[in-house]
Amino acid sequence: MQKINVGVVGTGFIGPAHIEALRRLPNTNVLALCEVTPELARQKADQLGIERSCTFDELLKMDDIKVVHICTPNFLHYSQSKAALEAGKHVVCEKPLAKDLHEAEELVALAEKTGLVNAVHFNLRYYPLVRQMKVMREQNDLGDIYSIIGSYLQDWLFYDTDYNWRLEPDKSGDSRAIADIGSHLMDSLEYITGLKTVAVMADFNTVHKLRKKPLKPVETYSGKMLKPEDYADVPINTEDHANVLLRFDNGNRGVITVSQVSAGRKNQMKLEIAGSKKTYAWNSESPNEMWIGNRDGANESFMRDPSLAHPEARSVISFPGGHNEGFPDTSKQLFKEVYDAIAAGKQPEKPTYPTFADGYRELLICEKILESNRKQAWVEI
């Protein structure tokens, strides 16, 4: 088997997660790691056991690197994805695809023109039971969809002393909670149901209107107490919490709540999809079990098990029933489908994985949600 050489750009939380998932595939070789300076790139490459370290420009000149994974802060996604495509590299980009619709539209067009494989890391749709729900809905097990309730709750920005680059609009964009985790939620809901969101009504809240930004690098004070003079007060304009009413193209309704200040919720995405035959409920913190509600019979619990799942869902399950699979497995399963396309040399006509077009779609929904919050009114998509 000929291995496909990969370069990864960025070493925050998600870059190493990509690397770990790629190393679990038999046909990939993470050959190069890129950071903002040669010194940092070498340090991180040594830590992660990667042969080459480089700057981004150096990476693009490496003819033996066939694929680039963009794992940098949001404001770099557009320019780096564009440059990688123009250099003839297949691209896997973190979400959001770009900072605005114009940039995203340009990337979709460029990717289509080149014919190169393009994917966006909406990995949460790769939990096996998310795909199982999609297949069951396609086989009319759910019936007509009456309503959708979704939430995505975290607590990593619970305190006013919690700080991260995602709080800064010039790096992250004008939306935070919706763009960051709400995009995963909306992508998964439309993926499972096959519905399109046609209008939104949003209401945002910034709980901590002032946050305390540490004046020292995180590594220097990790685990130590900071004094008041070690912080600077920074005004915050992006949302800690958001509620959004949804209207779908089948005429029915939904609602989502997104929060990054919910104590105890580390990373919980919950879905409840009510149809004319059944209701499906699923929670990412217990990803190997889904609840099936019935009106006229006993409710059911469906455990992730390849022997019980539909064939289309079985393809993203690696272990037998009772052997739990979780967050790291979602990236592996997404990359498995992406690298099948890369091995074939081009973007499939109907990709099974999320593409730049899906990235554009979620950016469109996000911008309409932002517009709705500004206007405090319904906005059509």
Short mmCIF file of C-alpha atoms in Angstrom, two decimals:
data_model
loop_
_atom_site.label_atom_id
_atom_site.label_comp_id
_atom_site.label_asym_id
_atom_site.label_seq_id
_atom_site.Cartn_x
_atom_site.Cartn_y
_atom_site.Cartn_z
CA MET A 1 0.00 0.00 0.00
CA GLN A 2 1.39 3.38 -1.00
CA LYS A 3 1.19 5.83 1.88
CA ILE A 4 -0.10 9.37 1.34
CA ASN A 5 2.18 12.05 2.78
CA VAL A 6 0.44 14.67 4.92
CA GLY A 7 1.39 18.09 6.29
CA VAL A 8 -0.43 19.46 9.33
CA VAL A 9 -0.61 23.21 10.02
CA GLY A 10 -1.16 24.26 13.64
CA THR A 11 -0.53 22.56 16.98
CA GLY A 12 -3.23 23.85 19.32
CA PHE A 13 -5.85 21.41 20.65
CA ILE A 14 -7.12 20.17 17.30
CA GLY A 15 -3.86 19.77 15.34
CA PRO A 16 -2.56 16.91 17.52
CA ALA A 17 -6.07 15.39 17.43
CA HIS A 18 -5.86 15.28 13.61
CA ILE A 19 -2.38 13.74 13.83
CA GLU A 20 -3.48 11.03 16.26
CA ALA A 21 -6.45 10.11 14.05
CA LEU A 22 -4.34 10.09 10.87
CA ARG A 23 -1.85 7.71 12.47
CA ARG A 24 -4.65 5.20 12.97
CA LEU A 25 -5.17 4.90 9.21
CA PRO A 26 -3.00 2.43 7.26
CA ASN A 27 -2.47 4.64 4.19
CA THR A 28 -1.35 7.95 5.72
CA ASN A 29 2.04 9.29 6.77
CA VAL A 30 2.18 12.56 8.74
CA LEU A 31 5.48 13.75 7.34
CA ALA A 32 5.56 17.51 8.08
CA LEU A 33 4.39 19.89 10.79
CA CYS A 34 4.01 23.63 10.28
CA GLU A 35 4.01 26.42 12.88
CA VAL A 36 4.42 30.19 12.90
CA THR A 37 8.19 30.05 13.47
CA PRO A 38 10.81 27.43 12.52
CA GLU A 39 11.78 27.12 16.20
CA LEU A 40 8.24 26.38 17.39
CA ALA A 41 7.67 24.02 14.47
CA ARG A 42 10.79 22.03 15.38
CA GLN A 43 9.85 21.91 19.07
CA LYS A 44 6.33 20.67 18.32
CA ALA A 45 7.52 18.22 15.64
CA ASP A 46 9.93 16.67 18.15
CA GLN A 47 7.17 16.41 20.77
CA LEU A 48 4.82 14.72 18.29
CA GLY A 49 7.41 12.52 16.59
CA ILE A 50 7.14 14.13 13.15
CA GLU A 51 10.14 14.05 10.82
CA ARG A 52 9.93 17.47 9.18
CA SER A 53 9.26 20.88 10.67
CA CYS A 54 8.57 23.90 8.50
CA THR A 55 6.85 27.21 7.92
CA PHE A 56 3.69 27.32 5.80
CA ASP A 57 5.47 28.58 2.69
CA GLU A 58 8.03 25.80 3.00
CA LEU A 59 5.26 23.22 3.34
CA LEU A 60 3.59 24.30 0.08
CA LYS A 61 6.89 23.80 -1.80
CA MET A 62 7.22 20.16 -0.69
CA ASP A 63 6.21 18.17 -3.78
CA ASP A 64 5.86 14.90 -1.87
CA ILE A 65 3.22 16.35 0.49
CA LYS A 66 -0.12 15.54 -1.11
CA VAL A 67 -2.54 16.69 1.60
CA VAL A 68 -2.61 19.67 3.96
CA HIS A 69 -4.66 19.77 7.17
CA ILE A 70 -5.49 23.35 8.24
CA CYS A 71 -5.74 23.37 12.07
CA THR A 72 -5.01 27.05 12.72
CA PRO A 73 -7.14 29.86 14.23
CA ASN A 74 -10.21 30.79 12.17
CA PHE A 75 -8.83 33.92 10.49
CA LEU A 76 -6.14 31.85 8.70
CA HIS A 77 -8.44 29.17 7.23
CA TYR A 78 -9.29 31.02 4.01
CA SER A 79 -5.81 32.16 3.02
CA GLN A 80 -4.14 28.86 3.90
CA SER A 81 -6.81 26.68 2.23
CA LYS A 82 -6.62 28.83 -0.89
CA ALA A 83 -2.82 28.67 -1.02
CA ALA A 84 -2.82 24.89 -0.49
CA LEU A 85 -5.34 24.31 -3.30
CA GLU A 86 -3.38 26.59 -5.62
CA ALA A 87 -0.27 24.56 -4.78
CA GLY A 88 -2.07 21.40 -5.92
CA LYS A 89 -2.65 19.95 -2.45
CA HIS A 90 -5.80 18.22 -1.25
CA VAL A 91 -7.18 20.11 1.78
CA VAL A 92 -8.86 19.17 5.05
CA CYS A 93 -9.83 22.38 6.86
CA GLU A 94 -11.09 22.99 10.36
CA LYS A 95 -14.38 24.82 10.68
CA PRO A 96 -15.38 27.52 10.04
CA LEU A 97 -14.16 27.32 6.45
CA ALA A 98 -13.64 31.11 6.31
CA LYS A 99 -14.54 34.32 8.11
CA ASP A 100 -17.27 35.41 5.68
CA LEU A 101 -19.45 34.09 2.88
CA HIS A 102 -17.45 35.75 0.12
CA GLU A 103 -14.28 33.93 1.18
CA ALA A 104 -16.12 30.63 1.58
CA GLU A 105 -17.77 30.98 -1.84
CA GLU A 106 -14.37 31.59 -3.41
CA LEU A 107 -12.93 28.48 -1.77
CA VAL A 108 -15.85 26.32 -2.93
CA ALA A 109 -15.38 27.55 -6.51
CA LEU A 110 -11.60 27.08 -6.40
CA ALA A 111 -11.91 23.56 -4.99
CA GLU A 112 -14.41 22.64 -7.71
CA LYS A 113 -12.17 24.10 -10.41
CA THR A 114 -9.11 22.15 -9.23
CA GLY A 115 -10.98 18.88 -8.69
CA LEU A 116 -8.89 18.34 -5.56
CA VAL A 117 -10.35 16.61 -2.53
CA ASN A 118 -11.73 19.16 -0.07
CA ALA A 119 -13.23 18.47 3.35
CA VAL A 120 -14.29 20.38 6.46
CA HIS A 121 -13.80 18.78 9.88
CA PHE A 122 -17.44 18.40 10.93
CA ASN A 123 -16.40 15.23 12.72
CA LEU A 124 -19.38 14.97 15.10
CA ARG A 125 -21.56 13.58 12.32
CA TYR A 126 -19.19 10.57 12.44
CA TYR A 127 -20.42 9.22 15.75
CA PRO A 128 -21.84 5.86 14.59
CA LEU A 129 -25.27 6.49 16.08
CA VAL A 130 -25.54 9.86 14.33
CA ARG A 131 -25.17 8.04 11.03
CA GLN A 132 -27.51 5.30 12.27
CA MET A 133 -30.21 7.92 12.93
CA LYS A 134 -29.69 9.36 9.46
CA VAL A 135 -30.06 5.94 7.81
CA MET A 136 -33.10 5.03 9.90
CA ARG A 137 -34.72 8.35 8.89
CA GLU A 138 -33.91 7.69 5.23
CA GLN A 139 -35.64 4.31 5.54
CA ASN A 140 -38.75 6.06 6.91
CA ASP A 141 -38.41 4.65 10.42
CA LEU A 142 -38.87 8.14 11.90
CA GLY A 143 -41.69 9.32 9.66
CA ASP A 144 -42.37 13.00 8.94
CA ILE A 145 -40.30 15.22 11.22
CA TYR A 146 -42.46 17.25 13.60
CA SER A 147 -39.88 19.07 15.71
CA ILE A 148 -36.21 19.26 16.65
CA ILE A 149 -34.63 20.22 19.98
CA GLY A 150 -30.87 20.58 20.12
CA SER A 151 -28.27 21.88 22.54
CA TYR A 152 -24.51 22.14 22.77
CA LEU A 153 -23.23 23.01 26.23
CA GLN A 154 -19.71 23.57 27.56
CA ASP A 155 -18.16 25.20 30.63
CA TRP A 156 -14.62 26.02 29.49
CA LEU A 157 -15.41 29.77 29.49
CA PHE A 158 -17.44 29.66 32.72
CA TYR A 159 -15.23 32.06 34.73
CA ASP A 160 -14.41 35.62 33.75
CA THR A 161 -10.73 34.60 34.08
CA ASP A 162 -11.14 31.94 31.37
CA TYR A 163 -9.49 33.28 28.23
CA ASN A 164 -8.67 32.05 24.74
CA TRP A 165 -8.07 33.46 21.24
CA ARG A 166 -11.65 32.47 20.34
CA LEU A 167 -12.79 35.45 22.43
CA GLU A 168 -11.10 37.87 20.01
CA PRO A 169 -13.21 38.66 16.90
CA ASP A 170 -10.19 39.50 14.74
CA LYS A 171 -9.00 35.91 15.18
CA SER A 172 -12.28 34.04 15.58
CA GLY A 173 -14.97 36.12 13.83
CA ASP A 174 -18.05 38.01 14.99
CA SER A 175 -19.75 34.92 16.43
CA ARG A 176 -18.20 32.61 19.01
CA ALA A 177 -20.48 30.00 20.60
CA ILE A 178 -22.70 29.65 17.52
CA ALA A 179 -19.79 29.59 15.06
CA ASP A 180 -17.66 27.29 17.20
CA ILE A 181 -20.02 24.63 18.56
CA GLY A 182 -23.38 25.71 17.10
CA SER A 183 -22.04 24.96 13.62
CA HIS A 184 -21.43 21.33 14.64
CA LEU A 185 -24.96 21.14 16.04
CA MET A 186 -26.62 22.60 12.93
CA ASP A 187 -24.52 20.44 10.61
CA SER A 188 -25.49 17.28 12.51
CA LEU A 189 -29.19 18.20 12.61
CA GLU A 190 -29.44 18.88 8.87
CA TYR A 191 -27.30 15.79 8.14
CA ILE A 192 -29.56 13.47 10.17
CA THR A 193 -32.92 14.92 9.15
CA GLY A 194 -32.29 15.88 5.53
CA LEU A 195 -34.16 19.12 6.27
CA LYS A 196 -32.94 22.58 5.34
CA THR A 197 -33.23 25.46 7.79
CA VAL A 198 -35.08 28.25 5.98
CA ALA A 199 -35.45 30.91 8.71
CA VAL A 200 -33.96 31.70 12.12
CA MET A 201 -34.80 33.86 15.13
CA ALA A 202 -31.83 34.35 17.47
CA ASP A 203 -31.22 35.89 20.89
CA PHE A 204 -27.62 36.10 22.19
CA ASN A 205 -26.30 36.86 25.65
CA THR A 206 -22.79 37.82 26.71
CA VAL A 207 -22.64 36.78 30.37
CA HIS A 208 -19.12 38.08 30.99
CA LYS A 209 -19.01 41.49 29.31
CA LEU A 210 -15.51 41.98 30.72
CA ARG A 211 -13.00 39.15 30.88
CA LYS A 212 -9.57 39.06 32.46
CA LYS A 213 -6.87 38.31 29.89
CA PRO A 214 -3.67 36.85 31.35
CA LEU A 215 -0.63 38.99 30.64
CA LYS A 216 1.67 35.95 30.70
CA PRO A 217 1.81 32.96 28.32
CA VAL A 218 -0.35 30.08 29.52
CA GLU A 219 2.61 27.72 29.88
CA THR A 220 4.34 30.02 32.36
CA TYR A 221 1.55 30.08 34.93
CA SER A 222 -0.27 26.81 34.38
CA GLY A 223 -1.23 25.42 37.77
CA LYS A 224 -0.16 28.61 39.59
CA MET A 225 -2.27 31.32 41.19
CA LEU A 226 -2.29 34.64 39.33
CA LYS A 227 -2.43 37.99 41.06
CA PRO A 228 -4.79 40.81 39.98
CA GLU A 229 -1.94 42.64 38.30
CA ASP A 230 -1.34 39.59 36.07
CA TYR A 231 -4.60 40.29 34.18
CA ALA A 232 -5.90 42.96 31.82
CA ASP A 233 -9.63 43.68 31.55
CA VAL A 234 -10.88 43.03 28.01
CA PRO A 235 -14.42 43.92 26.78
CA ILE A 236 -16.22 40.96 25.20
CA ASN A 237 -18.68 41.38 22.33
CA THR A 238 -19.27 37.77 21.26
CA GLU A 239 -21.90 35.48 22.73
CA ASP A 240 -21.43 33.17 25.73
CA HIS A 241 -24.97 31.81 25.27
CA ALA A 242 -27.47 31.74 22.41
CA ASN A 243 -31.03 30.57 21.82
CA VAL A 244 -32.22 30.14 18.23
CA LEU A 245 -35.68 29.29 16.92
CA LEU A 246 -35.61 27.42 13.60
CA ARG A 247 -38.05 26.96 10.72
CA PHE A 248 -37.48 24.09 8.30
CA ASP A 249 -38.37 23.48 4.68
CA ASN A 250 -41.04 20.92 5.65
CA GLY A 251 -42.98 23.69 7.45
CA ASN A 252 -42.16 22.49 10.96
CA ARG A 253 -40.06 24.00 13.75
CA GLY A 254 -37.08 23.54 16.01
CA VAL A 255 -35.00 25.23 18.69
CA ILE A 256 -31.35 25.11 19.73
CA THR A 257 -29.44 26.38 22.75
CA VAL A 258 -25.68 26.85 22.73
CA SER A 259 -23.64 27.81 25.79
CA GLN A 260 -19.99 27.94 26.83
CA VAL A 261 -20.82 28.91 30.44
CA SER A 262 -22.79 25.86 31.67
CA ALA A 263 -20.97 24.52 34.74
CA GLY A 264 -20.27 20.81 34.57
CA ARG A 265 -21.06 20.43 30.88
CA LYS A 266 -17.65 19.74 29.39
CA ASN A 267 -18.69 19.05 25.80
CA GLN A 268 -22.28 17.89 25.48
CA MET A 269 -24.21 17.94 22.21
CA LYS A 270 -27.80 16.71 22.61
CA LEU A 271 -30.33 16.03 19.87
CA GLU A 272 -34.02 15.15 20.11
CA ILE A 273 -35.81 14.63 16.81
CA ALA A 274 -39.55 13.95 16.97
CA GLY A 275 -41.23 12.33 13.98
CA SER A 276 -44.68 11.03 13.09
CA LYS A 277 -43.62 7.47 13.98
CA LYS A 278 -40.92 7.76 16.65
CA THR A 279 -38.61 10.14 18.49
CA TYR A 280 -34.82 9.82 18.48
CA ALA A 281 -32.69 11.23 21.31
CA TRP A 282 -28.91 11.14 21.55
CA ASN A 283 -26.21 12.74 23.72
CA SER A 284 -22.53 13.03 22.77
CA GLU A 285 -21.41 12.46 26.36
CA SER A 286 -23.02 8.99 26.13
CA PRO A 287 -22.39 8.46 22.41
CA ASN A 288 -22.84 4.70 22.26
CA GLU A 289 -26.53 4.73 23.15
CA MET A 290 -29.60 6.33 21.57
CA TRP A 291 -33.12 6.51 22.94
CA ILE A 292 -36.10 5.68 20.71
CA GLY A 293 -39.48 6.93 21.90
CA ASN A 294 -42.77 5.28 20.97
CA ARG A 295 -46.34 6.47 21.58
CA ASP A 296 -48.08 3.08 21.66
CA GLY A 297 -45.38 0.75 22.90
CA ALA A 298 -42.36 0.50 25.13
CA ASN A 299 -39.55 2.94 24.54
CA GLU A 300 -36.27 1.46 23.30
CA SER A 301 -32.55 1.85 23.90
CA PHE A 302 -30.32 1.19 20.87
CA MET A 303 -26.71 0.39 21.75
CA ARG A 304 -23.93 0.95 19.23
CA ASP A 305 -23.18 -2.51 17.84
CA PRO A 306 -22.04 -3.26 14.28
CA SER A 307 -24.15 -6.43 14.23
CA LEU A 308 -27.31 -4.35 14.87
CA ALA A 309 -26.51 -1.22 12.87
CA HIS A 310 -27.45 -0.61 9.24
CA PRO A 311 -24.60 -1.31 6.78
CA GLU A 312 -24.14 2.41 6.06
CA ALA A 313 -23.57 3.04 9.79
CA ARG A 314 -21.52 -0.13 10.24
CA SER A 315 -18.90 1.38 7.94
CA VAL A 316 -17.98 3.94 10.65
CA ILE A 317 -17.78 1.39 13.50
CA SER A 318 -14.44 -0.25 14.25
CA PHE A 319 -15.12 -2.23 17.42
CA PRO A 320 -17.71 -4.81 18.54
CA GLY A 321 -20.72 -3.92 20.65
CA GLY A 322 -19.83 -3.09 24.25
CA HIS A 323 -16.42 -1.73 23.23
CA ASN A 324 -17.10 1.98 23.38
CA GLU A 325 -16.06 4.42 20.68
CA GLY A 326 -15.89 8.18 21.25
CA PHE A 327 -14.62 11.57 20.13
CA PRO A 328 -11.17 10.52 18.79
CA ASP A 329 -12.83 7.85 16.64
CA THR A 330 -14.99 10.42 14.83
CA SER A 331 -11.99 12.07 13.18
CA LYS A 332 -10.53 8.70 12.21
CA GLN A 333 -13.79 7.67 10.52
CA LEU A 334 -14.09 11.02 8.69
CA PHE A 335 -10.47 10.85 7.50
CA LYS A 336 -10.95 7.25 6.37
CA GLU A 337 -13.57 8.37 3.85
CA VAL A 338 -11.58 11.47 2.85
CA TYR A 339 -8.41 9.46 2.21
CA ASP A 340 -10.29 6.88 0.13
CA ALA A 341 -11.12 9.82 -2.16
CA ILE A 342 -7.54 11.10 -2.05
CA ALA A 343 -6.25 7.64 -3.00
CA ALA A 344 -8.58 7.81 -6.02
CA GLY A 345 -7.10 11.23 -6.84
CA LYS A 346 -10.18 13.46 -6.95
CA GLN A 347 -13.30 14.68 -5.18
CA PRO A 348 -16.16 12.17 -5.65
CA GLU A 349 -19.31 13.30 -7.43
CA LYS A 350 -21.32 12.65 -4.24
CA PRO A 351 -18.94 12.74 -1.25
CA THR A 352 -20.03 10.98 1.93
CA TYR A 353 -17.91 13.38 4.00
CA PRO A 354 -18.48 17.11 4.73
CA THR A 355 -17.00 19.27 1.96
CA PHE A 356 -16.19 22.94 1.44
CA ALA A 357 -19.81 23.28 0.22
CA ASP A 358 -20.98 22.08 3.64
CA GLY A 359 -18.60 24.58 5.22
CA TYR A 360 -20.23 27.32 3.14
CA ARG A 361 -23.68 26.14 4.21
CA GLU A 362 -22.88 26.34 7.93
CA LEU A 363 -21.26 29.76 7.49
CA LEU A 364 -24.43 30.96 5.75
CA ILE A 365 -26.61 29.74 8.62
CA CYS A 366 -24.26 31.34 11.15
CA GLU A 367 -24.33 34.71 9.38
CA LYS A 368 -28.15 34.64 9.24
CA ILE A 369 -28.26 33.82 12.97
CA LEU A 370 -25.95 36.78 13.63
CA GLU A 371 -28.17 39.04 11.50
CA SER A 372 -31.26 37.85 13.36
CA ASN A 373 -29.71 38.61 16.73
CA ARG A 374 -28.74 42.11 15.57
CA LYS A 375 -32.24 42.81 14.23
CA GLN A 376 -34.08 40.84 16.97
CA ALA A 377 -36.29 39.51 14.19
CA TRP A 378 -36.84 36.46 11.99
CA VAL A 379 -34.37 36.24 9.10
CA GLU A 380 -34.82 34.00 6.09
CA ILE A 381 -31.95 31.87 4.79
#
